[in-house]
Amino acid sequence: MTKNKPIIIGVTGGSGSGKTSVSRAIFNNFPDHSIMMLEQDSYYKDQSNLSFEERLNTNYDHPFAFDTDLLIEHIKKLMCYEAIEKPVYDYVAHTRSKVTLVQEPKEVIILEGILILEDERLRDLMDIKIYVDTDDDIRIIRRIKRDMEERGRTLDSVIEQYLSVVKPMYHQFIEPTKRYADIIVPEGGENHVAVDLITTKVASYLS
């Protein structure tokens, strides 16, 4: 018996929009199913050839920061029910770790990241495309909290990066991809009605 193609759900939005919360909410609604999450952040390019100072100047909100070719290659393998070695990004060293994680294929793949709808090749692989739309003020507050608590950043460095890179890149590259979305979710994971609608749609694919 041939397995059906895995269902690929793309979840995007600006940094701090709540896209991870939406992804987890969908994931948690299918505890008895074969489901996985794949983060675009894992596919930042290897920068081991650069000095630490050069790595600090990397624009992580630009499409060029990602190894999209590798991400597409891995998704296509997962679609054929082949395992992948998912890269691990070291946010302290600002480059790809030497460690990889074996990811077994699943029936549902939730692909989450800020620029997953920017590349047409990636968009074409998705069955459902979701854009999480959250106010800029809320997103910067969430980003400050996350980067200081989880990534060892200072308040000044987070604010400086947000104003000089994150916000302009959001308006240049991320927000325009909203037009490719099938569903726009205001306010992230707190929007339980939207999450329920998405969950129902995914369930219909699985039935």
Short mmCIF file of C-alpha atoms in Angstrom, two decimals:
data_model
loop_
_atom_site.label_atom_id
_atom_site.label_comp_id
_atom_site.label_asym_id
_atom_site.label_seq_id
_atom_site.Cartn_x
_atom_site.Cartn_y
_atom_site.Cartn_z
CA MET A 1 0.00 0.00 0.00
CA THR A 2 1.44 3.38 -1.01
CA LYS A 3 1.45 6.08 1.65
CA ASN A 4 -0.18 9.39 0.85
CA LYS A 5 2.11 12.39 0.44
CA PRO A 6 2.74 14.13 3.77
CA ILE A 7 0.68 17.26 4.44
CA ILE A 8 2.87 20.35 4.64
CA ILE A 9 1.61 23.33 6.63
CA GLY A 10 3.60 26.56 6.36
CA VAL A 11 3.34 28.99 9.28
CA THR A 12 4.98 32.40 8.90
CA GLY A 13 4.90 35.94 10.28
CA GLY A 14 7.31 38.47 11.71
CA SER A 15 9.66 37.81 14.60
CA GLY A 16 7.59 37.62 17.78
CA SER A 17 4.29 37.36 15.88
CA GLY A 18 3.25 34.15 17.60
CA LYS A 19 3.90 31.82 14.67
CA THR A 20 5.63 29.31 16.96
CA SER A 21 2.62 29.38 19.32
CA VAL A 22 0.27 28.75 16.40
CA SER A 23 2.50 25.91 15.15
CA ARG A 24 2.58 24.29 18.59
CA ALA A 25 -1.18 24.69 19.00
CA ILE A 26 -1.74 22.82 15.72
CA PHE A 27 0.86 20.21 16.71
CA ASN A 28 -0.75 19.65 20.13
CA ASN A 29 -4.17 19.10 18.54
CA PHE A 30 -2.90 15.89 16.90
CA PRO A 31 -1.34 13.87 19.74
CA ASP A 32 -2.31 10.57 18.14
CA HIS A 33 -1.03 11.36 14.66
CA SER A 34 2.34 11.25 12.94
CA ILE A 35 3.30 14.94 13.03
CA MET A 36 6.49 16.98 13.23
CA MET A 37 7.73 20.58 13.30
CA LEU A 38 10.51 21.84 11.04
CA GLU A 39 11.95 25.28 11.87
CA GLN A 40 13.44 27.46 9.15
CA ASP A 41 15.82 28.85 11.81
CA SER A 42 17.64 25.50 11.74
CA TYR A 43 18.63 26.29 8.16
CA TYR A 44 20.63 29.46 8.68
CA LYS A 45 23.74 29.20 6.54
CA ASP A 46 26.96 27.78 7.92
CA GLN A 47 29.24 30.74 8.75
CA SER A 48 32.26 28.87 10.09
CA ASN A 49 34.37 30.41 7.31
CA LEU A 50 33.76 33.90 8.77
CA SER A 51 35.33 35.54 11.81
CA PHE A 52 33.13 35.99 14.89
CA GLU A 53 33.00 39.75 14.25
CA GLU A 54 31.81 39.15 10.68
CA ARG A 55 29.14 36.73 11.92
CA LEU A 56 27.81 39.37 14.29
CA ASN A 57 27.07 41.57 11.29
CA THR A 58 24.98 38.93 9.52
CA ASN A 59 21.48 40.08 8.55
CA TYR A 60 19.43 37.13 9.85
CA ASP A 61 16.19 38.60 8.50
CA HIS A 62 17.26 38.60 4.86
CA PRO A 63 16.43 35.70 2.50
CA PHE A 64 20.17 35.24 1.80
CA ALA A 65 20.75 34.25 5.46
CA PHE A 66 19.03 30.91 4.87
CA ASP A 67 20.24 27.76 3.14
CA THR A 68 16.93 27.43 1.31
CA ASP A 69 18.30 24.88 -1.15
CA LEU A 70 19.10 22.50 1.72
CA LEU A 71 15.69 23.11 3.32
CA ILE A 72 13.92 22.28 0.04
CA GLU A 73 16.09 19.18 -0.41
CA HIS A 74 15.19 18.00 3.10
CA ILE A 75 11.46 18.63 2.66
CA LYS A 76 11.49 16.67 -0.59
CA LYS A 77 13.18 13.76 1.20
CA LEU A 78 10.58 13.88 3.98
CA MET A 79 7.86 13.91 1.33
CA CYS A 80 9.31 10.63 0.08
CA TYR A 81 9.30 9.32 3.66
CA GLU A 82 13.08 9.46 3.96
CA ALA A 83 14.79 10.56 7.20
CA ILE A 84 16.95 13.71 7.20
CA GLU A 85 19.84 15.04 9.27
CA LYS A 86 18.47 18.38 10.38
CA PRO A 87 21.10 21.06 11.04
CA VAL A 88 21.37 22.74 14.45
CA TYR A 89 22.13 26.45 14.66
CA ASP A 90 24.30 27.76 17.51
CA TYR A 91 22.98 31.23 18.40
CA VAL A 92 25.93 31.92 20.71
CA ALA A 93 28.61 31.12 18.12
CA HIS A 94 26.45 32.55 15.28
CA THR A 95 27.05 29.62 13.00
CA ARG A 96 25.83 26.10 12.34
CA SER A 97 26.72 23.53 14.98
CA LYS A 98 28.68 20.41 14.05
CA VAL A 99 25.79 18.44 15.59
CA THR A 100 22.82 17.35 13.47
CA LEU A 101 19.53 15.79 14.54
CA VAL A 102 18.00 12.80 12.79
CA GLN A 103 14.41 13.63 11.86
CA GLU A 104 12.20 10.74 10.85
CA PRO A 105 9.48 11.41 8.27
CA LYS A 106 5.91 12.08 9.42
CA GLU A 107 2.46 12.35 7.85
CA VAL A 108 2.11 16.02 8.80
CA ILE A 109 4.98 18.53 8.54
CA ILE A 110 4.59 21.97 10.13
CA LEU A 111 7.17 24.26 8.52
CA GLU A 112 7.66 27.41 10.58
CA GLY A 113 9.78 30.48 9.86
CA ILE A 114 9.84 34.16 8.97
CA LEU A 115 10.56 33.76 5.25
CA ILE A 116 9.06 30.43 4.23
CA LEU A 117 6.61 32.10 1.81
CA GLU A 118 9.31 34.26 0.19
CA ASP A 119 10.64 31.51 -2.09
CA GLU A 120 8.20 30.23 -4.72
CA ARG A 121 9.84 26.77 -4.67
CA LEU A 122 9.02 26.44 -0.97
CA ARG A 123 5.49 27.80 -1.38
CA ASP A 124 4.77 25.23 -4.05
CA LEU A 125 5.50 22.40 -1.60
CA MET A 126 2.89 23.56 0.93
CA ASP A 127 -0.71 22.40 1.21
CA ILE A 128 -1.75 25.12 3.70
CA LYS A 129 -0.04 28.51 4.03
CA ILE A 130 -0.65 30.50 7.22
CA TYR A 131 0.44 34.07 8.00
CA VAL A 132 0.37 35.17 11.65
CA ASP A 133 -0.28 38.91 11.75
CA THR A 134 0.58 40.71 15.00
CA ASP A 135 1.09 44.38 15.89
CA ASP A 136 4.71 45.67 15.75
CA ASP A 137 4.66 46.79 19.40
CA ILE A 138 3.70 43.34 20.64
CA ARG A 139 6.32 41.70 18.45
CA ILE A 140 9.22 43.84 19.73
CA ILE A 141 8.24 43.21 23.36
CA ARG A 142 8.12 39.45 22.75
CA ARG A 143 11.47 39.57 20.92
CA ILE A 144 13.18 41.47 23.75
CA LYS A 145 11.91 38.96 26.30
CA ARG A 146 12.96 35.95 24.21
CA ASP A 147 16.39 37.17 23.16
CA MET A 148 17.36 38.27 26.69
CA GLU A 149 16.07 35.11 28.39
CA GLU A 150 16.96 32.46 25.82
CA ARG A 151 19.82 33.88 23.75
CA GLY A 152 21.85 35.85 26.29
CA ARG A 153 21.38 39.21 24.55
CA THR A 154 21.43 42.65 26.17
CA LEU A 155 18.44 44.99 25.98
CA ASP A 156 20.41 47.59 24.01
CA SER A 157 21.62 45.05 21.44
CA VAL A 158 18.09 43.67 20.87
CA ILE A 159 16.61 47.16 20.38
CA GLU A 160 19.44 48.28 18.09
CA GLN A 161 19.11 45.15 15.94
CA TYR A 162 15.33 45.49 15.80
CA LEU A 163 15.40 49.12 14.63
CA SER A 164 18.31 48.76 12.19
CA VAL A 165 17.58 45.33 10.70
CA VAL A 166 14.54 43.41 11.95
CA LYS A 167 11.85 46.04 11.38
CA PRO A 168 13.02 47.22 7.91
CA MET A 169 13.51 43.62 6.76
CA TYR A 170 10.02 42.75 8.02
CA HIS A 171 8.45 45.45 5.89
CA GLN A 172 10.67 44.68 2.88
CA PHE A 173 10.57 40.88 2.79
CA ILE A 174 8.19 39.31 5.31
CA GLU A 175 5.00 41.38 5.33
CA PRO A 176 4.71 41.28 1.49
CA THR A 177 4.46 37.46 1.65
CA LYS A 178 1.10 37.84 3.38
CA ARG A 179 -0.50 37.87 -0.07
CA TYR A 180 0.52 34.24 -0.58
CA ALA A 181 -1.22 33.01 2.58
CA ASP A 182 -4.38 30.91 2.50
CA ILE A 183 -5.20 31.96 6.07
CA ILE A 184 -4.22 35.12 8.00
CA VAL A 185 -4.29 34.69 11.78
CA PRO A 186 -4.41 37.90 13.87
CA GLU A 187 -2.81 37.79 17.33
CA GLY A 188 -1.07 34.43 17.06
CA GLY A 189 -1.74 31.45 19.31
CA GLU A 190 -4.30 33.37 21.35
CA ASN A 191 -6.66 33.25 18.39
CA HIS A 192 -8.31 29.97 19.32
CA VAL A 193 -11.02 30.25 16.66
CA ALA A 194 -8.42 30.44 13.88
CA VAL A 195 -6.42 27.55 15.37
CA ASP A 196 -9.60 25.45 15.58
CA LEU A 197 -10.42 26.19 11.92
CA ILE A 198 -6.92 25.23 10.83
CA THR A 199 -7.04 22.06 12.93
CA THR A 200 -10.35 21.08 11.33
CA LYS A 201 -8.85 21.60 7.88
CA VAL A 202 -5.82 19.44 8.70
CA ALA A 203 -8.09 16.76 10.16
CA SER A 204 -10.00 16.66 6.86
CA TYR A 205 -6.73 15.90 5.03
CA LEU A 206 -5.99 13.08 7.46
CA SER A 207 -9.42 11.45 7.37
#
